[in-house]
PDB file of C-alpha atoms in Angstrom:
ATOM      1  CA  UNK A   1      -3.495  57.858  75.648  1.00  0.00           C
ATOM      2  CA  UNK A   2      -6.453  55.352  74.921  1.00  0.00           C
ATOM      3  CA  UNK A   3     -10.127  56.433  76.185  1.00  0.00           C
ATOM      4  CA  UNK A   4     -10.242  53.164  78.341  1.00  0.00           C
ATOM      5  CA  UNK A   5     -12.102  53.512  81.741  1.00  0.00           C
ATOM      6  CA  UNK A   6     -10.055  54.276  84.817  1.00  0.00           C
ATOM      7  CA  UNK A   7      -8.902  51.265  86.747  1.00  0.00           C
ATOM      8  CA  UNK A   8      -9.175  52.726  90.069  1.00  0.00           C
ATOM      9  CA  UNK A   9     -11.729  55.631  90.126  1.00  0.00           C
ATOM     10  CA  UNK A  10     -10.539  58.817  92.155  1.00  0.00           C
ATOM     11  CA  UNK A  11      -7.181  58.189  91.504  1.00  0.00           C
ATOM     12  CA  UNK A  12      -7.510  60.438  87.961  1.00  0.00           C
ATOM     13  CA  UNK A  13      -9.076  63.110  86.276  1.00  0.00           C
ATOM     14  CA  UNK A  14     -10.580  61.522  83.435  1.00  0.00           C
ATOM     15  CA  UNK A  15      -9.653  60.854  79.857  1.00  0.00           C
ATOM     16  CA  UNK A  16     -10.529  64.548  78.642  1.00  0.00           C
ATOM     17  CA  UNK A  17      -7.669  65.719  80.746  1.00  0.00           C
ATOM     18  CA  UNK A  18      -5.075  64.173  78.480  1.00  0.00           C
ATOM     19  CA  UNK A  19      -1.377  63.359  80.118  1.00  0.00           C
ATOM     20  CA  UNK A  20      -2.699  64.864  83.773  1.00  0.00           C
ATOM     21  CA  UNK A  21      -5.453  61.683  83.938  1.00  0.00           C
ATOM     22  CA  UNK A  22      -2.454  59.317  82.961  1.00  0.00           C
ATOM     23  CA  UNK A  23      -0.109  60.061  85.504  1.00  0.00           C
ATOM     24  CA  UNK A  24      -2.355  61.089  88.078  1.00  0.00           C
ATOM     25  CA  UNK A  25      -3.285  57.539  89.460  1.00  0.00           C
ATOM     26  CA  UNK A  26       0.517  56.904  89.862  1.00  0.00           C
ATOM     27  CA  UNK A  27       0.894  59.839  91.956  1.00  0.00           C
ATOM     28  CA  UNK A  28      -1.932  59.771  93.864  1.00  0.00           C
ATOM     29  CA  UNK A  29      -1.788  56.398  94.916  1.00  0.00           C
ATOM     30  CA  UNK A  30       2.017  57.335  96.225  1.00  0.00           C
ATOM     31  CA  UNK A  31       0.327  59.826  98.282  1.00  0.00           C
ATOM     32  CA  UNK A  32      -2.528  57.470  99.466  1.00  0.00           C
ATOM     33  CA  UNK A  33       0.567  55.376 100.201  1.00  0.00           C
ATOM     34  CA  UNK A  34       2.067  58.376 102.473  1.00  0.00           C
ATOM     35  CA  UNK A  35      -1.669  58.857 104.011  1.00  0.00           C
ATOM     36  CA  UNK A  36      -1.523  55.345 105.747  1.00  0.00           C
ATOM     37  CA  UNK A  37       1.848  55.994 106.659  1.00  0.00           C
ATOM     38  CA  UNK A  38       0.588  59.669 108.858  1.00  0.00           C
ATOM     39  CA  UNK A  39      -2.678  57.160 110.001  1.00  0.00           C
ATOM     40  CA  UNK A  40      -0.314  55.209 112.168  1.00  0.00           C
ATOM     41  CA  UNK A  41       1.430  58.099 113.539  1.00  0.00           C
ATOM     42  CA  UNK A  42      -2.730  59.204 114.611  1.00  0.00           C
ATOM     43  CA  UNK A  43      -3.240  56.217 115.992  1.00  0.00           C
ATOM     44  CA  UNK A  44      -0.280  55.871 118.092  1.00  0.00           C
ATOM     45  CA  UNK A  45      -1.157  59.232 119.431  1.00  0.00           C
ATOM     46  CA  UNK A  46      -4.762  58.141 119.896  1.00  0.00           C
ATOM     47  CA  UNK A  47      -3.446  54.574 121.674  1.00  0.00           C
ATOM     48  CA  UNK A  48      -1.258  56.744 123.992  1.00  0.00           C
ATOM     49  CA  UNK A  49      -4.303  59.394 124.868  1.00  0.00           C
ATOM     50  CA  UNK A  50      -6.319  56.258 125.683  1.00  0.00           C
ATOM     51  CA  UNK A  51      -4.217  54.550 128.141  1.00  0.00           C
ATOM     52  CA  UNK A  52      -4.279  58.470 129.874  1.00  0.00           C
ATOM     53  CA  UNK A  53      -7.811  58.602 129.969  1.00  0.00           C
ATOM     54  CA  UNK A  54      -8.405  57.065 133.309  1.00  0.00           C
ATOM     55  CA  UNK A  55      -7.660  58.939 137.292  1.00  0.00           C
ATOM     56  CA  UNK A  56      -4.417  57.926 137.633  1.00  0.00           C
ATOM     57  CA  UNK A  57      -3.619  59.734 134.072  1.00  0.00           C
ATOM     58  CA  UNK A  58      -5.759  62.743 135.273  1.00  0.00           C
ATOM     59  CA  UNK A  59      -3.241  63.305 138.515  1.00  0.00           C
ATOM     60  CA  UNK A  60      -6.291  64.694 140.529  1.00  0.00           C
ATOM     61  CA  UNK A  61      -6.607  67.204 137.749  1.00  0.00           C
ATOM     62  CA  UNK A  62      -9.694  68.300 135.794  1.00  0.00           C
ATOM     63  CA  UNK A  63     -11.521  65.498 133.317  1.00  0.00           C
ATOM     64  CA  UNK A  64     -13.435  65.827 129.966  1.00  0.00           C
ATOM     65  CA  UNK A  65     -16.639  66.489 132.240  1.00  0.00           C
ATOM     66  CA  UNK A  66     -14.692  69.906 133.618  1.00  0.00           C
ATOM     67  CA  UNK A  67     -13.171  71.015 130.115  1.00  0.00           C
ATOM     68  CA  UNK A  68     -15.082  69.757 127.439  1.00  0.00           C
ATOM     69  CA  UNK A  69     -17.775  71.866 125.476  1.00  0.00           C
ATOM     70  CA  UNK A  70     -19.808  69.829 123.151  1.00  0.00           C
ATOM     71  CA  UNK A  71     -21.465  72.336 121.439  1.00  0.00           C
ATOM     72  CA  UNK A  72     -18.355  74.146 120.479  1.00  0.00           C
ATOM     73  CA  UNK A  73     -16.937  70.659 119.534  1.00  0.00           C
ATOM     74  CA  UNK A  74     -19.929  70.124 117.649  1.00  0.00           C
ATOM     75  CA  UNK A  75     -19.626  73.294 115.716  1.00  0.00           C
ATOM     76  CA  UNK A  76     -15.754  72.683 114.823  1.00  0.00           C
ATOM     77  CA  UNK A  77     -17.231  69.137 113.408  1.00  0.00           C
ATOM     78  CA  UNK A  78     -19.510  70.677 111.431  1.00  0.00           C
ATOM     79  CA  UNK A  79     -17.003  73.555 110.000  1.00  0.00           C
ATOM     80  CA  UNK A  80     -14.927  70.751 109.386  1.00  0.00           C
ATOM     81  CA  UNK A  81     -17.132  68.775 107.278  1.00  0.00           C
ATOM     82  CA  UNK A  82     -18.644  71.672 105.428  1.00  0.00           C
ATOM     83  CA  UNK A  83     -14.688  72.491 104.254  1.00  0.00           C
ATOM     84  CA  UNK A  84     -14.939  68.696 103.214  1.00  0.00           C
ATOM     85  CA  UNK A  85     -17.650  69.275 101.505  1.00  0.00           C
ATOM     86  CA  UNK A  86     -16.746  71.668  99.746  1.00  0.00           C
ATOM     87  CA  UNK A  87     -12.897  70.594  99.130  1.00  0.00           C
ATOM     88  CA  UNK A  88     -15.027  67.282  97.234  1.00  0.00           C
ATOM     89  CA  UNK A  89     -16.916  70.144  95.315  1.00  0.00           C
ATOM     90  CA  UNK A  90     -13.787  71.729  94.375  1.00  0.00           C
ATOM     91  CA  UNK A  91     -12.584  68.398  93.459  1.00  0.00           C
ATOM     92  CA  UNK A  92     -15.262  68.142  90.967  1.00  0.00           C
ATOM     93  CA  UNK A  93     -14.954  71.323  89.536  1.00  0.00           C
ATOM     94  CA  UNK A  94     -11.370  70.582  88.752  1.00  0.00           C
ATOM     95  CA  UNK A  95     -12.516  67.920  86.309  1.00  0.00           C
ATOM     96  CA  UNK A  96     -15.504  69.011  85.054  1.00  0.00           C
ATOM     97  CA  UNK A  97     -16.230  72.565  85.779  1.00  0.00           C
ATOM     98  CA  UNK A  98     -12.961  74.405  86.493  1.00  0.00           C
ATOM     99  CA  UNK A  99     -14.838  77.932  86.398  1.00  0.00           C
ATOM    100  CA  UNK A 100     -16.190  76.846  89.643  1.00  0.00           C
ATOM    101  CA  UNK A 101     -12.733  75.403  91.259  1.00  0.00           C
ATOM    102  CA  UNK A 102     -11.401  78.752  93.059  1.00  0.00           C
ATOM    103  CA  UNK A 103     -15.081  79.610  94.804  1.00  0.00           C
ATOM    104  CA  UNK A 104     -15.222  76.110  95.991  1.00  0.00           C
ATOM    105  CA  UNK A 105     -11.412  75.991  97.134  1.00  0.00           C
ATOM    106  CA  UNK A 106     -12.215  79.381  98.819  1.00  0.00           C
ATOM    107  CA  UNK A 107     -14.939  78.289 100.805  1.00  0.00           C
ATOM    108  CA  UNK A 108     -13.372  75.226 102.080  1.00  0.00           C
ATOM    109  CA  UNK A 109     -10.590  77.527 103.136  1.00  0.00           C
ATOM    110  CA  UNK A 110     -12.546  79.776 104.836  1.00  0.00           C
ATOM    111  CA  UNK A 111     -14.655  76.683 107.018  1.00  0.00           C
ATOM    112  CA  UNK A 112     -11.145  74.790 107.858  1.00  0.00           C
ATOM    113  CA  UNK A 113      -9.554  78.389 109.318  1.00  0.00           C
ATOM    114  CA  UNK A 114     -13.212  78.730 111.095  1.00  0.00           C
ATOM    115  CA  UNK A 115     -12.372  75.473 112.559  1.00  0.00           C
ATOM    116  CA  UNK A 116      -8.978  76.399 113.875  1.00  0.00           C
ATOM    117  CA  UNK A 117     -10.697  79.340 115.615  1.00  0.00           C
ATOM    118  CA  UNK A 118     -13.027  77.665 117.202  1.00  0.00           C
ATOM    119  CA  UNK A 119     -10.195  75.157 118.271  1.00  0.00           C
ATOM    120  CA  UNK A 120      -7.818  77.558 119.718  1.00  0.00           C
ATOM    121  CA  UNK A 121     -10.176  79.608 121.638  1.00  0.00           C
ATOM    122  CA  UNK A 122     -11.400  76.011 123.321  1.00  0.00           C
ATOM    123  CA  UNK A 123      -7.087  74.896 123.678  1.00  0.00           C
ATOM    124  CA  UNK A 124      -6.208  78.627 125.316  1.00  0.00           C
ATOM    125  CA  UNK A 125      -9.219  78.525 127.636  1.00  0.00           C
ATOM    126  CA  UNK A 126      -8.038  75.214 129.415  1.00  0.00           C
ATOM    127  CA  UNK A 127      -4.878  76.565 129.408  1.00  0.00           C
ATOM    128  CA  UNK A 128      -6.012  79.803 130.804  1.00  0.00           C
ATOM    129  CA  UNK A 129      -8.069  77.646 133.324  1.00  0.00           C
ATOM    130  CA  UNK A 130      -4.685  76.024 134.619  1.00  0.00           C
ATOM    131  CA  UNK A 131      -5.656  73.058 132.236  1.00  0.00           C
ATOM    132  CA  UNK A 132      -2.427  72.946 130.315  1.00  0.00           C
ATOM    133  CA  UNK A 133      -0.582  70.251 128.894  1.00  0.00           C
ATOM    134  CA  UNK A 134       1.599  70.171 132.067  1.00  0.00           C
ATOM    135  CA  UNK A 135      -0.963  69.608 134.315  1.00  0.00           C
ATOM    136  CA  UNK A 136      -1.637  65.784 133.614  1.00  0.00           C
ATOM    137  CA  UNK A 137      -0.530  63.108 131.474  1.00  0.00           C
ATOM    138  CA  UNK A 138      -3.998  62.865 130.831  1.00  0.00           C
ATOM    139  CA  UNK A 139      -3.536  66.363 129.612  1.00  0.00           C
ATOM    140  CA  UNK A 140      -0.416  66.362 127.733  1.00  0.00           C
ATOM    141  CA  UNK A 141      -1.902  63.152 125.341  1.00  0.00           C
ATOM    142  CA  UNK A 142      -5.150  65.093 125.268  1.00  0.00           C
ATOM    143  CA  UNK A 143      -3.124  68.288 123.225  1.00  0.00           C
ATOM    144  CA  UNK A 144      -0.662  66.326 121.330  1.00  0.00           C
ATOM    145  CA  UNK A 145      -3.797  64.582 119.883  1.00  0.00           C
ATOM    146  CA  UNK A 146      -5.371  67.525 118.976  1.00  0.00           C
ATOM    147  CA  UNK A 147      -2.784  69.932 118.426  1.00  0.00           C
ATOM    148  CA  UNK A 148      -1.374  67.315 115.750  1.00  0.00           C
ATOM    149  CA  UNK A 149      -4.639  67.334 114.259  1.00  0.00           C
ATOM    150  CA  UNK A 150      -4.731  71.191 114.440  1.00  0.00           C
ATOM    151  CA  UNK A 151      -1.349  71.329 112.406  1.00  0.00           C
ATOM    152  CA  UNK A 152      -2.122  69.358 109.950  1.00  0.00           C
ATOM    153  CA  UNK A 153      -5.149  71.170 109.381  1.00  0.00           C
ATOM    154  CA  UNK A 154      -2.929  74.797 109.467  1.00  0.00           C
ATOM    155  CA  UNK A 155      -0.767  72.861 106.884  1.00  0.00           C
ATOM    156  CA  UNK A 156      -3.272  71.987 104.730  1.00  0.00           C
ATOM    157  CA  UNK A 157      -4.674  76.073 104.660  1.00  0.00           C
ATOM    158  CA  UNK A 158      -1.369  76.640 103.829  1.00  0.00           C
ATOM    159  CA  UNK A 159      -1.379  74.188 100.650  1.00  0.00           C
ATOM    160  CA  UNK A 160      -4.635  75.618  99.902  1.00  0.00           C
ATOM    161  CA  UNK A 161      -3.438  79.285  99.569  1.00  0.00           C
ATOM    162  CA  UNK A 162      -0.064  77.919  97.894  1.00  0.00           C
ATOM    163  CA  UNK A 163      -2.659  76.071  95.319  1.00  0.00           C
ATOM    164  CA  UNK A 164      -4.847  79.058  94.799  1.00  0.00           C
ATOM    165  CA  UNK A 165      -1.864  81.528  94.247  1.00  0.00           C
ATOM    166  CA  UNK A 166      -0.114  78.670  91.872  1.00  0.00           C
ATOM    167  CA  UNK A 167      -4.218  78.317  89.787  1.00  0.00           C
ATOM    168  CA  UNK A 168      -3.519  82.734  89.541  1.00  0.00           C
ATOM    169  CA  UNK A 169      -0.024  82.379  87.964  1.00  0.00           C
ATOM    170  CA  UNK A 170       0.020  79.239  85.832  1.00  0.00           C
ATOM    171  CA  UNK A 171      -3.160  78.092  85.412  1.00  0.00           C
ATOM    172  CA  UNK A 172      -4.623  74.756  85.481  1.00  0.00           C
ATOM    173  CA  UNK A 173      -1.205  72.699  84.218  1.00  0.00           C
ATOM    174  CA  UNK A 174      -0.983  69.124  84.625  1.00  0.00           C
ATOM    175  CA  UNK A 175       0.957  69.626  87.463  1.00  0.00           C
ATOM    176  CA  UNK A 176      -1.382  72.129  89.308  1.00  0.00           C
ATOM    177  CA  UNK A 177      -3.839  69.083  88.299  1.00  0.00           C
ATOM    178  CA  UNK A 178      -1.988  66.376  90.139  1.00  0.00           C
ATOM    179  CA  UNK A 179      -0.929  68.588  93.241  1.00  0.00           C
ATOM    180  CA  UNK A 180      -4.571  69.917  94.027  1.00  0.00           C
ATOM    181  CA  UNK A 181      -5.933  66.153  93.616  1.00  0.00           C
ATOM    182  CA  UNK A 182      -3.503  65.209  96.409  1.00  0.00           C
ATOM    183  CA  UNK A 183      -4.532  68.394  98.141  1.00  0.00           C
ATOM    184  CA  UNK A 184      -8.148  67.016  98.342  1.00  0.00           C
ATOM    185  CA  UNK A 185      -6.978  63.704  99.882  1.00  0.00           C
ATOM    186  CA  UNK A 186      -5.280  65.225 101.884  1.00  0.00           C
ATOM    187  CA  UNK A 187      -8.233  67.416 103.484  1.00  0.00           C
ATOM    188  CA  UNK A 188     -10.483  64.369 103.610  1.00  0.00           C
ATOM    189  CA  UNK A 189      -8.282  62.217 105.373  1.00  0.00           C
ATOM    190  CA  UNK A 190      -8.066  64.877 108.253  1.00  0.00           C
ATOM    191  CA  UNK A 191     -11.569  64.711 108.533  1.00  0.00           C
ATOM    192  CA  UNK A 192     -11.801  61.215 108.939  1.00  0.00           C
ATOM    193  CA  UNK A 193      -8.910  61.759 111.285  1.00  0.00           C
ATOM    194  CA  UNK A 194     -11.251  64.328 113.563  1.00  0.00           C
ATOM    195  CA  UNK A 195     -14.343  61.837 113.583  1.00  0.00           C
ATOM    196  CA  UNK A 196     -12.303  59.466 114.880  1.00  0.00           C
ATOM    197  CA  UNK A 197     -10.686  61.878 117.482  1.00  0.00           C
ATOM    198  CA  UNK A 198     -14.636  63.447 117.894  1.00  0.00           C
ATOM    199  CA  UNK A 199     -16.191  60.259 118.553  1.00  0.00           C
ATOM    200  CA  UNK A 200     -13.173  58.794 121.282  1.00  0.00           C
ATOM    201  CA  UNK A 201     -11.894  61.638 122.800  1.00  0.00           C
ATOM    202  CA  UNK A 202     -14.968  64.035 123.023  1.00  0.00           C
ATOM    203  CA  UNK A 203     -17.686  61.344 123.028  1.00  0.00           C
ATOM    204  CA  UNK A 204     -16.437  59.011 124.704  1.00  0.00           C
ATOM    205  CA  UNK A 205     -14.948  61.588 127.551  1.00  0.00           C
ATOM    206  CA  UNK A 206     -18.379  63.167 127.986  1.00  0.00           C
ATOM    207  CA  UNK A 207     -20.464  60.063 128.289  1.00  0.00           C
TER     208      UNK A 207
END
């Protein structure tokens, strides 16, 4: 290992991490690799949701101006990006100040499940409001959009706890390194993911 500076910052952990910082660039830009690869599998669920969103997708059924709440939207945005926040905080810790790592990872946790809250109780009041998936193609595009989203949000909870539970029993290895540092693209890239899904479906159904 040479103290050389990183070719491609963000992809590593830094020189002071010894084998972790060398392979971590390879790895992580495999899973930047994979990222791109879910991105087109957003967008074609985004392109599909936007040839809905017109009357004749709507079947005579309830629009954005009927179901949508912006201020609960609002608030899942800003959970969302607070958990970002505080993922990238966590992210830090991990290479600099690793006492700090679990709090941050916690709190991120904690803002992403708020999120999901907020998000089903909006989802199971259409569908309590005969607002279903069912109802509309309009509709159905409108939760496979989200409800995508919403998984891989669940999924990445899940990896958080996993991570946690793995930082209890074996400590910060060079693996537990590399796997949190894909972790923490992983949660960024889903909030890019909702701004782009905030700003079309949401904002641009309620203007």
């Amino acid at each position: 290992m040479t103290d050389r500076a990183p070719l491609h910052p963000g992809l590593n952990l830094g020189p002071r991490h010894g084998a972790a910082h060398e392979k971590a660039e390879t790895v992580l830009f495999g899973f930047w690799v994979f990222l791109m690869s879910d991105l087109i599998l957003f967008g074609l669920f985004l392109g599909t949701y936007a040839s809905m969103a017109n009357p004749m997708g709507r079947a005579g059924g309830p629009g954005p101006q009927e179901l949508f709440s912006l201020a609960s939207v609002a608030a899942q945005t800003g959970l969302l990006l607070a958990s970002s926040y505080a993922m990238g905080m966590a992210g830090i810790a991990l290479k600099h100040r690793p006492e700090r790592l679990v709090p941050w990872t916690l709190a991120a946790l904690v803002l992403a499940l708020g999120f999901l809250v907020l998000e089903l109780r909006d989802l199971s009041g259409m569908v309590a409001a005969g607002a279903g998936p069912a109802r509309s193609g309009w509709l159905s595009s409108f939760f496979a959009l989200v409800g995508l989203h919403g998984l891989h949000v669940a999924a990445a909870c899940i990896w958080a706890v996993v991570m946690l539970a793995q930082l209890r029993i074996f400590g910060p290895t060079d693996a537990v390194k590399t796997r949190f540092l894909r972790l923490a693209l992983f949660w960024h890239f889903l909030d890019i993911v909702w701004i782009g899904i905030f700003s079309v479906v949401f904002l641009g159904g309620l203007a």
